[in-house]
PDB file of C-alpha atoms in Angstrom:
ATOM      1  CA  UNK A  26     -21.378  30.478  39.753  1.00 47.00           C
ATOM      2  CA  UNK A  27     -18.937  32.970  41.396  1.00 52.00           C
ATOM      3  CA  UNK A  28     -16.372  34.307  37.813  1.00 61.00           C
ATOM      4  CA  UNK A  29     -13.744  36.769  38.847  1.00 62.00           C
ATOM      5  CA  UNK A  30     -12.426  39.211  36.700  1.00 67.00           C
ATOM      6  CA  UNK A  31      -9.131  39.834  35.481  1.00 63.00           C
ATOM      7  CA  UNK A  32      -8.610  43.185  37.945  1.00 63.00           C
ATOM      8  CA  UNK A  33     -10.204  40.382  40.916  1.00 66.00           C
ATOM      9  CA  UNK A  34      -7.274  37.611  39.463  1.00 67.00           C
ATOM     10  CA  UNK A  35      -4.446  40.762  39.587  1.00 64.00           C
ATOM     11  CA  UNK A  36      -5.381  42.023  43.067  1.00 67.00           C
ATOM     12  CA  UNK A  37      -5.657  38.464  44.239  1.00 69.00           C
ATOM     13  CA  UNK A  38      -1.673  37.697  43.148  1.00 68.00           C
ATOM     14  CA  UNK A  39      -0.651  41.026  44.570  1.00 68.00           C
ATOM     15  CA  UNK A  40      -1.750  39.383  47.899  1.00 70.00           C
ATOM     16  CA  UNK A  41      -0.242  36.280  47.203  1.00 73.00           C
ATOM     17  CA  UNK A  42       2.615  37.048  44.655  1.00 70.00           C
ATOM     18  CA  UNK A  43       3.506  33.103  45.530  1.00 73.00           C
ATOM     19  CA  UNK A  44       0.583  31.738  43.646  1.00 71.00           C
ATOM     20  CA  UNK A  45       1.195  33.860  40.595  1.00 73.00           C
ATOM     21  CA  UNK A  46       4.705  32.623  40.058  1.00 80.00           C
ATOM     22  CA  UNK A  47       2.892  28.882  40.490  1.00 80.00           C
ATOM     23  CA  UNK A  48       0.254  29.995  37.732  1.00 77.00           C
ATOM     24  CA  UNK A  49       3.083  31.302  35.423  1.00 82.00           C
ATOM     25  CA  UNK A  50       5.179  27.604  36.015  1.00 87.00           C
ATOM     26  CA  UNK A  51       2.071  25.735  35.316  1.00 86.00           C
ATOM     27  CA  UNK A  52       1.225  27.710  31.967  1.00 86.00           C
ATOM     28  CA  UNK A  53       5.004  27.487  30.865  1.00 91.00           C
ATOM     29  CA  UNK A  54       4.853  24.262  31.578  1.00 93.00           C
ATOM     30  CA  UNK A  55       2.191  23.479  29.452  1.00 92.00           C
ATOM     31  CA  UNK A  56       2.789  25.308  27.016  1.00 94.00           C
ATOM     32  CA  UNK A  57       6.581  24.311  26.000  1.00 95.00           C
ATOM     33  CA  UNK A  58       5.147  20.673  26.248  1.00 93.00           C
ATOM     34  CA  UNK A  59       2.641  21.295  23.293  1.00 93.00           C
ATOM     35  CA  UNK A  60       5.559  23.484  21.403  1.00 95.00           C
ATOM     36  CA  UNK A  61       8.009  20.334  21.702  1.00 95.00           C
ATOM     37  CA  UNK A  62       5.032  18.317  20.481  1.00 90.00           C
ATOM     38  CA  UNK A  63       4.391  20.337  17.579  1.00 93.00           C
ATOM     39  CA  UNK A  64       7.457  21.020  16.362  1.00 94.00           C
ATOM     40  CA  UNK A  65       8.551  17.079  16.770  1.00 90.00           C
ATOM     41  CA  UNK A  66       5.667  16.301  14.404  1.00 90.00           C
ATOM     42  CA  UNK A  67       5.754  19.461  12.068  1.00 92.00           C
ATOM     43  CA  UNK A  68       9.572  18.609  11.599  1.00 92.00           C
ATOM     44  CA  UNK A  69       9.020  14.539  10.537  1.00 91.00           C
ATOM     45  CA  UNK A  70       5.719  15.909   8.674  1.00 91.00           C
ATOM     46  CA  UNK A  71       8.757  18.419   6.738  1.00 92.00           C
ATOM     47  CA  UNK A  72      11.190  15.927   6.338  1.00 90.00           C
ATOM     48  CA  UNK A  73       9.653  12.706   5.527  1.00 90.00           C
ATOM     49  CA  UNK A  74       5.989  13.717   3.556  1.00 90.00           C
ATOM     50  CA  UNK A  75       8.111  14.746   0.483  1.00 89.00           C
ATOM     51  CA  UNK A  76       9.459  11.230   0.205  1.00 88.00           C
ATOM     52  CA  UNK A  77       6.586   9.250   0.533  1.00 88.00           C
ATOM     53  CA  UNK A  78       6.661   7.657  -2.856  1.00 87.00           C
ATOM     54  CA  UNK A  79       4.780   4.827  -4.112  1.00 88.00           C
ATOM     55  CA  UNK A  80       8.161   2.693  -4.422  1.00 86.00           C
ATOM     56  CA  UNK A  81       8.700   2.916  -0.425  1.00 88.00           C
ATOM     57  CA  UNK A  82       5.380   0.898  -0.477  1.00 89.00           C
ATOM     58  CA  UNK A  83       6.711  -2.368  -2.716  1.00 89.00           C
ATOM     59  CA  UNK A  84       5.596  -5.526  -1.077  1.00 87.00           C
ATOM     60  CA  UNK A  85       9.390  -7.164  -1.703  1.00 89.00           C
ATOM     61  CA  UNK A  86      12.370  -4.421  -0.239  1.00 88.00           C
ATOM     62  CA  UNK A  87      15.507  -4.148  -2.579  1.00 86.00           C
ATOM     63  CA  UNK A  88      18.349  -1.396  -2.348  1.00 81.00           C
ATOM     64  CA  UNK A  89      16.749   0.352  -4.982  1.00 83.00           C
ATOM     65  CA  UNK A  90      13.270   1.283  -2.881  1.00 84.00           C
ATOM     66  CA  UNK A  91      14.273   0.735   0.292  1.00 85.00           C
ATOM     67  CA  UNK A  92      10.674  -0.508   0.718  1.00 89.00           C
ATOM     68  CA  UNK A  93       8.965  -0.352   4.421  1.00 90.00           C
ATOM     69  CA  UNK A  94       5.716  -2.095   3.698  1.00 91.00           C
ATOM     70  CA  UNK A  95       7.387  -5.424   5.143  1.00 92.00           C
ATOM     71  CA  UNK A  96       8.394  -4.101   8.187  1.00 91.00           C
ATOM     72  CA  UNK A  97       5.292  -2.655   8.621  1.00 91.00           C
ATOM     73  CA  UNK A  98       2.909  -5.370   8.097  1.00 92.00           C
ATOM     74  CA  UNK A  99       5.784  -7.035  10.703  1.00 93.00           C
ATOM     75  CA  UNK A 100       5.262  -4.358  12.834  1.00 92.00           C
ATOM     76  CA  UNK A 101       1.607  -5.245  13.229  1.00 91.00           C
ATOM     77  CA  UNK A 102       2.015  -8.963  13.300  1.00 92.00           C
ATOM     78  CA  UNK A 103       4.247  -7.728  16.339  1.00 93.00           C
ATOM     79  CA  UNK A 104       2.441  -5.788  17.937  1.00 92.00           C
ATOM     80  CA  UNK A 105      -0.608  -8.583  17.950  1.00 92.00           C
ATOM     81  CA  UNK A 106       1.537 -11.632  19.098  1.00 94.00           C
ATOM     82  CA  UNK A 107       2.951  -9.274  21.881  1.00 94.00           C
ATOM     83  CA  UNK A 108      -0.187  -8.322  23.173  1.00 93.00           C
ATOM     84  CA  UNK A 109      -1.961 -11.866  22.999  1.00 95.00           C
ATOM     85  CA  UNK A 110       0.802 -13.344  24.889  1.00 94.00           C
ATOM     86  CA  UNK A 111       1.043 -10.230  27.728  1.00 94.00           C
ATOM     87  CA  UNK A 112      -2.740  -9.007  28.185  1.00 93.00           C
ATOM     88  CA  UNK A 113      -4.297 -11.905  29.258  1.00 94.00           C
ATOM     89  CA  UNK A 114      -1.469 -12.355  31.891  1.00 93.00           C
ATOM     90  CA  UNK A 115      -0.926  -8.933  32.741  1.00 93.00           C
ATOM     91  CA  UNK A 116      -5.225  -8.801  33.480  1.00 93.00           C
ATOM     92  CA  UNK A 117      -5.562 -11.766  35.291  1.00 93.00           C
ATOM     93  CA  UNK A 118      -2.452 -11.282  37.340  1.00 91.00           C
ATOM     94  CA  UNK A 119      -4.152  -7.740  38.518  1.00 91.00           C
ATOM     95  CA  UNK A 120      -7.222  -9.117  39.048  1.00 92.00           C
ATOM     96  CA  UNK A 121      -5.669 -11.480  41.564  1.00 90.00           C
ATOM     97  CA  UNK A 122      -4.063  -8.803  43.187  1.00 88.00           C
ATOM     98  CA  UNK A 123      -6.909  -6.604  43.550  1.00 88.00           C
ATOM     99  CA  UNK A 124      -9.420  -9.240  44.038  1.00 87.00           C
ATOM    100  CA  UNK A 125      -8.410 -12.297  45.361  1.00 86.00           C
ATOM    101  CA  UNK A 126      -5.091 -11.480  47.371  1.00 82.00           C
ATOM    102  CA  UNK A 127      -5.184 -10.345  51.067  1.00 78.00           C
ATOM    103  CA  UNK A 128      -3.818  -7.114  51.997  1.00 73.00           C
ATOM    104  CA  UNK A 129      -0.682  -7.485  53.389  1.00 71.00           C
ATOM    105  CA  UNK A 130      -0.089 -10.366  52.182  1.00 76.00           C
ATOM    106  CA  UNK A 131       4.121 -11.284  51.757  1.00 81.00           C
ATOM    107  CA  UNK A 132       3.230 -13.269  48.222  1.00 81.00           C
ATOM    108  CA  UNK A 133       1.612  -9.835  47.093  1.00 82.00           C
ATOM    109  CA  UNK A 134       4.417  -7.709  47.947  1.00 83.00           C
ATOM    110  CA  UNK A 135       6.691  -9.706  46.204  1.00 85.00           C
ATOM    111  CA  UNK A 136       4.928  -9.249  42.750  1.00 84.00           C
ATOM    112  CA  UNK A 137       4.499  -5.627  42.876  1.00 83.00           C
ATOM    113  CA  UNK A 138       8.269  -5.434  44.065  1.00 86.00           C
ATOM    114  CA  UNK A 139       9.364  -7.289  40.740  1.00 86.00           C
ATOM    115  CA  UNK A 140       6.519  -5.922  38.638  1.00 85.00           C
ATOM    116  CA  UNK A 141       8.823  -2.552  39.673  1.00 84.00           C
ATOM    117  CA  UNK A 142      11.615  -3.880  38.955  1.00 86.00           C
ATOM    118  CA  UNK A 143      10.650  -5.122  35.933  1.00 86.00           C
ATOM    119  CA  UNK A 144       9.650  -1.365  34.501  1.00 84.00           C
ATOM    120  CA  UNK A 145      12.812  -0.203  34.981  1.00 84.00           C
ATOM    121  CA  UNK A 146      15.276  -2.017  33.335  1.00 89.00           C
ATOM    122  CA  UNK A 147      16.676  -0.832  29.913  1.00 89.00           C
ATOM    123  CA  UNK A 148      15.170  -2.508  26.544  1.00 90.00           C
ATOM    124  CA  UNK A 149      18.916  -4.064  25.977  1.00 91.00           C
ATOM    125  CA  UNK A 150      19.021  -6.053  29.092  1.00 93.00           C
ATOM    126  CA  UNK A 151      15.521  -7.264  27.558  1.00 94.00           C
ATOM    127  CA  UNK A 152      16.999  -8.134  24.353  1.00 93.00           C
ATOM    128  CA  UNK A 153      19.951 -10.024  25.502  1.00 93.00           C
ATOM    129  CA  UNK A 154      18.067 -11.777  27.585  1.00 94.00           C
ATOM    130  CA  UNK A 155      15.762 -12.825  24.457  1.00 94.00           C
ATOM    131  CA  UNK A 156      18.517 -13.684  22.823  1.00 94.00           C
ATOM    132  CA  UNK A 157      20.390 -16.052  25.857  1.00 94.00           C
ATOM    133  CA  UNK A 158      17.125 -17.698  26.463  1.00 95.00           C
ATOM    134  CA  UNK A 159      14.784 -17.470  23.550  1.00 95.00           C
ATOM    135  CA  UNK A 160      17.146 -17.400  20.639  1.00 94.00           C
ATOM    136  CA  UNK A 161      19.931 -19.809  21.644  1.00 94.00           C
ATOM    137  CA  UNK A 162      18.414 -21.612  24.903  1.00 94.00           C
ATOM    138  CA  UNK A 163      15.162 -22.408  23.347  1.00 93.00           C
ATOM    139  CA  UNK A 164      16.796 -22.669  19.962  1.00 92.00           C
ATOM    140  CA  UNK A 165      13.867 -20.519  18.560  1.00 93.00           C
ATOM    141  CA  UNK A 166      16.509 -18.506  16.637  1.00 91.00           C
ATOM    142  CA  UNK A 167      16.250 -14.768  15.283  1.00 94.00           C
ATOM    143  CA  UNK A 168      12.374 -15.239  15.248  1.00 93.00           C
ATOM    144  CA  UNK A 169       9.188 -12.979  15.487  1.00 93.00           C
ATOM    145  CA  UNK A 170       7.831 -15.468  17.865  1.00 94.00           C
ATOM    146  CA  UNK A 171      11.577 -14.690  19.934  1.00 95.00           C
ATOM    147  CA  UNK A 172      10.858 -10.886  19.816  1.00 94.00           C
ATOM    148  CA  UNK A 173       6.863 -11.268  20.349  1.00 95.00           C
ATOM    149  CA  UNK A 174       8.100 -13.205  24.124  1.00 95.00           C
ATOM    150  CA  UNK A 175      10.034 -10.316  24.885  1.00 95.00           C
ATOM    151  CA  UNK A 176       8.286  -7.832  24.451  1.00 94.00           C
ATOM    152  CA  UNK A 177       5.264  -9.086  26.124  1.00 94.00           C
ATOM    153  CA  UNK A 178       7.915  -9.729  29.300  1.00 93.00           C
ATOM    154  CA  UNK A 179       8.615  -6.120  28.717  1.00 93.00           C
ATOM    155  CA  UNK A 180       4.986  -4.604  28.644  1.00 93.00           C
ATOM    156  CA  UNK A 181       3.678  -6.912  31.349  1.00 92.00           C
ATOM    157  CA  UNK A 182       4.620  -4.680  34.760  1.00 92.00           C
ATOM    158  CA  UNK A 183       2.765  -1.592  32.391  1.00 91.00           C
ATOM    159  CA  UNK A 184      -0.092  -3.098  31.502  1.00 93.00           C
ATOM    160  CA  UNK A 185      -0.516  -5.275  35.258  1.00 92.00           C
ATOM    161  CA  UNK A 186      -0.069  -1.585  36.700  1.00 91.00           C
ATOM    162  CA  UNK A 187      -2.611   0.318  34.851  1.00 91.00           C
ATOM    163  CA  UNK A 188      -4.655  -2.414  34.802  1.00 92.00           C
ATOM    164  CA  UNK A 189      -4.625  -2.799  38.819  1.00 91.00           C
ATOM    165  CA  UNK A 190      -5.429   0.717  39.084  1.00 90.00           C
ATOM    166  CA  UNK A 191      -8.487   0.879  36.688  1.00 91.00           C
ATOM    167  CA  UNK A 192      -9.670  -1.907  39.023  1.00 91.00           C
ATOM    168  CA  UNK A 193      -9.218  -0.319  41.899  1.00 89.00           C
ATOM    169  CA  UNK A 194     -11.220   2.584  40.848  1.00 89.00           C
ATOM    170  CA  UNK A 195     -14.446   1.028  40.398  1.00 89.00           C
ATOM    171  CA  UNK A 196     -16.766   1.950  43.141  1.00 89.00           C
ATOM    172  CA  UNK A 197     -17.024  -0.783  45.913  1.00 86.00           C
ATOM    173  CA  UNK A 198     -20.741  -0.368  45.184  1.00 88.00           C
ATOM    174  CA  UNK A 199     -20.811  -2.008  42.137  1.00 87.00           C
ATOM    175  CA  UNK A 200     -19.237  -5.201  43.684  1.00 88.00           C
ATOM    176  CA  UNK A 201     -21.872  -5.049  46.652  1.00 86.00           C
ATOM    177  CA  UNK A 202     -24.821  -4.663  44.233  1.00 88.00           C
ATOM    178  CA  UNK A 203     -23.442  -7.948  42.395  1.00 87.00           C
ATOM    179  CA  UNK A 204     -23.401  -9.867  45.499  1.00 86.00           C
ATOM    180  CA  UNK A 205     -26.336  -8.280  46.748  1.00 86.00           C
ATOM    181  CA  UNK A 206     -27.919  -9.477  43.685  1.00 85.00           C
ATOM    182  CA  UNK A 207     -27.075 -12.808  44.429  1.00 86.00           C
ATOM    183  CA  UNK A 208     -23.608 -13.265  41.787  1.00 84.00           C
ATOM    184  CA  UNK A 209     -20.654 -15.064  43.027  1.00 85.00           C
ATOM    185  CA  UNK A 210     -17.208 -13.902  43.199  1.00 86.00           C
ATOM    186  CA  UNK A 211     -16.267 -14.794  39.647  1.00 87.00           C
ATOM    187  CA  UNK A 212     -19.270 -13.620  37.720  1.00 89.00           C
ATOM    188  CA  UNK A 213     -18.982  -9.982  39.542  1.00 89.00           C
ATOM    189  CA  UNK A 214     -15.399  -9.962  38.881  1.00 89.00           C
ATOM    190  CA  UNK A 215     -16.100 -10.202  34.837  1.00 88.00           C
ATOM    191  CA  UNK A 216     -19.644  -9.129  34.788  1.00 88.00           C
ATOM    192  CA  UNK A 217     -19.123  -6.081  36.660  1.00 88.00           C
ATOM    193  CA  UNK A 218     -15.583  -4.985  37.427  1.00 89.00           C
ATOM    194  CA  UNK A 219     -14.171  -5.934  34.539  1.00 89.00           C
ATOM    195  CA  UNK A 220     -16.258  -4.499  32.051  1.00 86.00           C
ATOM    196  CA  UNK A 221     -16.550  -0.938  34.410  1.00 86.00           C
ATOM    197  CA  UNK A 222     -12.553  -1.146  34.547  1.00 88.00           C
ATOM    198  CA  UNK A 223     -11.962  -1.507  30.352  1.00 86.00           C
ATOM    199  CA  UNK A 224     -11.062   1.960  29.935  1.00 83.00           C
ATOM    200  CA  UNK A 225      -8.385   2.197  32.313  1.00 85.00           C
ATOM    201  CA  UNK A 226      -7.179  -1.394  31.014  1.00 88.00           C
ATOM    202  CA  UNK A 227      -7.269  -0.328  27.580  1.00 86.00           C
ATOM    203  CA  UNK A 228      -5.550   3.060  28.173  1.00 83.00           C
ATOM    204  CA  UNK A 229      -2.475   0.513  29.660  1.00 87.00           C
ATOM    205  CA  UNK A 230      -3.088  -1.696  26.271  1.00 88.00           C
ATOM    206  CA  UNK A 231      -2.131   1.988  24.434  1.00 86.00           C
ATOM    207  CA  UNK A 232       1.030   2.726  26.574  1.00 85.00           C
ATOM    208  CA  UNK A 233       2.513  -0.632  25.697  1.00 89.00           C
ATOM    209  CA  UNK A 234       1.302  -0.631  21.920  1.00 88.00           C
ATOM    210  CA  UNK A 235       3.474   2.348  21.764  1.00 85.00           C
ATOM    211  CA  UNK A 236       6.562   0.846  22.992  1.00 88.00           C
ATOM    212  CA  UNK A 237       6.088  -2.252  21.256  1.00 91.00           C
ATOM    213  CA  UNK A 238       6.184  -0.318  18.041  1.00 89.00           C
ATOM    214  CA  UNK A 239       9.088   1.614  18.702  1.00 86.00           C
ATOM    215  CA  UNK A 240      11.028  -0.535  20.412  1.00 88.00           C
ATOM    216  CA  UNK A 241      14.401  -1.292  18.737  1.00 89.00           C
ATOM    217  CA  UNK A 242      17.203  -2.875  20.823  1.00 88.00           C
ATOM    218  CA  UNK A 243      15.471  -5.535  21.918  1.00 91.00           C
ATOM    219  CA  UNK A 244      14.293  -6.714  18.604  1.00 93.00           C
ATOM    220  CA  UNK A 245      17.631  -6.553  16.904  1.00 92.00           C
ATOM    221  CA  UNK A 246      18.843  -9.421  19.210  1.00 93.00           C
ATOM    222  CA  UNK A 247      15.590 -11.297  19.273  1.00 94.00           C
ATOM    223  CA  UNK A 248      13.601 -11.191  15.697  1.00 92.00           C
ATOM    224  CA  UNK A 249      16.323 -10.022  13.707  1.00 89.00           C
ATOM    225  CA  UNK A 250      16.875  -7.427  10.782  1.00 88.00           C
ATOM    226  CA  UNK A 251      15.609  -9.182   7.640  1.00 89.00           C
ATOM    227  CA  UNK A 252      13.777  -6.873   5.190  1.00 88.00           C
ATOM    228  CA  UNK A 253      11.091  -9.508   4.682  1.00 90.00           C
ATOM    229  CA  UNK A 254       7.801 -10.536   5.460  1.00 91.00           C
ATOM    230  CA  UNK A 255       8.810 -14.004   7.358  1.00 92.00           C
ATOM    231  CA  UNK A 256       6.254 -17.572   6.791  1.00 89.00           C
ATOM    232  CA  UNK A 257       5.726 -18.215   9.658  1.00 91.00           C
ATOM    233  CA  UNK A 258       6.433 -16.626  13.254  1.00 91.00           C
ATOM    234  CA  UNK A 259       9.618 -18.609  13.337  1.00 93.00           C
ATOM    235  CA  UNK A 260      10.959 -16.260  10.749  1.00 92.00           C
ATOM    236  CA  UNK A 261      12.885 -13.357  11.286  1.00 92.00           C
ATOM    237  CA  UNK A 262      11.654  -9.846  10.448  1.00 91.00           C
ATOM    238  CA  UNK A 263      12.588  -5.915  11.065  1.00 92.00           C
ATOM    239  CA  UNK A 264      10.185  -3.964  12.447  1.00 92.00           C
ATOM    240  CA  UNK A 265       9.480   0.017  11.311  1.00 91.00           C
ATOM    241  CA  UNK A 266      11.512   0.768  14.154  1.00 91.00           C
ATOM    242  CA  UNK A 267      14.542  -1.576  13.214  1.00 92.00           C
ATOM    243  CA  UNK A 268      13.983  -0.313   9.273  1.00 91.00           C
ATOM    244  CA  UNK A 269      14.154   3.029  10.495  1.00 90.00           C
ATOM    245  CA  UNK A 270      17.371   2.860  12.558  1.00 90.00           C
ATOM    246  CA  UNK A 271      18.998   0.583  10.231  1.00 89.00           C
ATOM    247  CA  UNK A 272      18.355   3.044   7.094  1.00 88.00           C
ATOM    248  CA  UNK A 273      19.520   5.945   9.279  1.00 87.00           C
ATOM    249  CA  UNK A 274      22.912   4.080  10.744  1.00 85.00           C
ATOM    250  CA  UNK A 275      23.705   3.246   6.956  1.00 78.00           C
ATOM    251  CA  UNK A 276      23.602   6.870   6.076  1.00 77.00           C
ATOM    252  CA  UNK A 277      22.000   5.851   2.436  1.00 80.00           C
ATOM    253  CA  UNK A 278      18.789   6.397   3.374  1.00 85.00           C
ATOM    254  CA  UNK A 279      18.316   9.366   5.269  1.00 88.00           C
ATOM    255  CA  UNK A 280      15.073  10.498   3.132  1.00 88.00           C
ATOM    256  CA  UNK A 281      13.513   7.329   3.369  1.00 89.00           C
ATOM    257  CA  UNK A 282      13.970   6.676   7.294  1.00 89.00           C
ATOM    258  CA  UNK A 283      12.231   9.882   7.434  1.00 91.00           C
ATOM    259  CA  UNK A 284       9.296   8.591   5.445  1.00 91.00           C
ATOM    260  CA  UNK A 285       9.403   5.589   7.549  1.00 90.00           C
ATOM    261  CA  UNK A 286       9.103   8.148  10.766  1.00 90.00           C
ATOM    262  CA  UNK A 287       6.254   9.787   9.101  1.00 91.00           C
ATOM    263  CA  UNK A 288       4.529   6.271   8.909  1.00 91.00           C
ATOM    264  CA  UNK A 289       5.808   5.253  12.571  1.00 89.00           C
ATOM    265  CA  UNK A 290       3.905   8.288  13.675  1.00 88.00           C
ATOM    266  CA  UNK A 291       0.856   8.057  11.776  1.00 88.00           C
ATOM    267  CA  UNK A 292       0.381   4.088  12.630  1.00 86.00           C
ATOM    268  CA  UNK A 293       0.645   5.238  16.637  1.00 83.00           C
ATOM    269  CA  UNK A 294      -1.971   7.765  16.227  1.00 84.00           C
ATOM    270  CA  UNK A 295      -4.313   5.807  14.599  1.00 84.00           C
ATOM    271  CA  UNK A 296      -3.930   3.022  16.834  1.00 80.00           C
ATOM    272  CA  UNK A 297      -4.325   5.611  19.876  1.00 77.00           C
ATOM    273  CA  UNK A 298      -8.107   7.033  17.903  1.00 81.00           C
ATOM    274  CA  UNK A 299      -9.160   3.769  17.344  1.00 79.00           C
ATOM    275  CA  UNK A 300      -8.395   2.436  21.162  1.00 74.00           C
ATOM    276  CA  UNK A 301     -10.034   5.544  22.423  1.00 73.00           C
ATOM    277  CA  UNK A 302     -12.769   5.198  19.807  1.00 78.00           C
ATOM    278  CA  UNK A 303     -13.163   1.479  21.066  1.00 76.00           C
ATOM    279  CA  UNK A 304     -13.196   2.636  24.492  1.00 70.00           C
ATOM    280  CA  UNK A 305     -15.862   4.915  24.166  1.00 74.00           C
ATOM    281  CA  UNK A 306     -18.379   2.217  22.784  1.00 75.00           C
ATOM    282  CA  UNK A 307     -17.760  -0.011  25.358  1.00 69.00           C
ATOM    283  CA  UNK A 308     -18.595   2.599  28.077  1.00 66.00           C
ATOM    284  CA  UNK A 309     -21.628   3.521  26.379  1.00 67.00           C
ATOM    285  CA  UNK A 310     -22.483   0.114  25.950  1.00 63.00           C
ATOM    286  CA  UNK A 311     -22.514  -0.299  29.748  1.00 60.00           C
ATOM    287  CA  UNK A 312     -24.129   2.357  30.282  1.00 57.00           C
ATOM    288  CA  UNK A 313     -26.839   1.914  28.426  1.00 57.00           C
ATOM    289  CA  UNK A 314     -26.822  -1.483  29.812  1.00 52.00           C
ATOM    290  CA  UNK A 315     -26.993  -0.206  33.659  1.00 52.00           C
ATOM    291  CA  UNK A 316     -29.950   2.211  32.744  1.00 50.00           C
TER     292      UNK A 316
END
């Protein structure tokens, strides 16, 4: 392999002073986008580790702890009914696109143009539509189940995106083999594309787990603020999100919102590990199952 030196690199931009400046956008770039990472996290780390106390962990909230535990174990119960509802659509509604739908097709072009459309509206148009429809229409009230429907209308065009590109990346080779080998349509589809495409699909599942958990307007107007661990999915419940920004907007409760921040952060990263973590078996799984 041909390594140039440093002098080779200097001479080289002398020539072409143009690609230097590129170089020196690129590593700026970079390299303010870790510093605003860093300090984001080494200033909630500073503020909010101090005042992680055993109280903030209370299974029943009161004034007095300001406990987050029951948002928190509603912020999971959240984050599952969301996805149960909005991956199974969101996958099979990409692998109709990418499978089963003709190419140029008007039907086609039609669902990508709202799947668009869908991405870019603000959170609070989400949330008062949750609570016209779901809330009062439906009669579901200020529910988890209410908030759950929303958000899985919210993280739908994400996850039917990412997961019609993952699809689309798997080699047209591994579909001819299957057929080749004498599978139908169906079996290839979630024999071999599907199982080839789960890294991509679960790298959508991530994006939307992160704005499911720190989403806020919309859940205000669909599963309420209670500081409580609801009965049933028909209760209502504040997520760490909600907790968060209703401890901040009191202005009580400014050390514990930044515990609660410190515990936002942590649950996304571990969430993000164990995805990748999952997605990393699964690909070695196949491989070992194609050799």
């Amino acid at each position: 392999m041909n390594k140039q030196t440093i002098g080779q690199k200097l001479r080289a931009y002398r020539q072409r002073p143009g690609s230097l400046i590129l170089m020196l956008l690129v590593m700026l770039s970079a390299v303010a986008t870790f510093a605003v990472l860093l300090f984001l996290i080494a200033y909630i780390l500073i503020k909010g580790l101090p005042h992680l106390t055993p109280d903030l962990f209370a299974l029943k909230y009161t004034s007095e702890n300001a406990s987050l535990m029951p948002a928190l174990l509603n912020t999971i119960g959240m984050t599952a009914l969301s996805l149960v509802i909005a991956v199974p659509l969101g996958i099979f509604a990409a692998i109709f696109l990418v499978e089963y739908a003709k190419r140029g097709n008007k039907f086609v072009e039609i669902i990508r143009l709202t799947t668009e459309t869908l991405s870019g509206i603000p959170s609070i148009v989400y949330g008062l539509f949750g609570l016209l429809f779901f809330v009062t229409t439906l009669g579901w009230g200020y529910s988890l189940l209410a908030g759950a429907f929303t958000l899985a209308i919210m993280i739908l065009p994400l996850i039917i995106r990412t997961t019609e590109e993952a699809l689309k990346s798997v080699p047209d080779s591994f579909r001819e083999g299957s057929f080749g080998l004498g599978a139908g349509k169906l079996r290839t589809v979630f024999c071999v594309v599907l199982p080839s495409a789960v890294p991509g699909i679960l790298a959508g599942v991530i994006l939307a787990v992160g704005r499911i958990v720190g989403e806020t307007a919309a859940l205000i107007y669909t599963a309420g603020t209670v500081p409580a661990v609801p009965k049933s999915v028909m209760g209502s419940g504040r997520t760490l999100a909600v907790h968060m920004y209703n401890l901040s907007s009191e202005g009580l409760y400014m050390d514990q919102a930044y515990a609660t921040a410190v515990v936002l952060l942590v649950l996304v990263v571990g969430i993000n590990c164990l995805s990748g973590y999952i997605a990393k078996k699964i690909t070695k799984g196949n491989g070992n199952g194609e050799n």
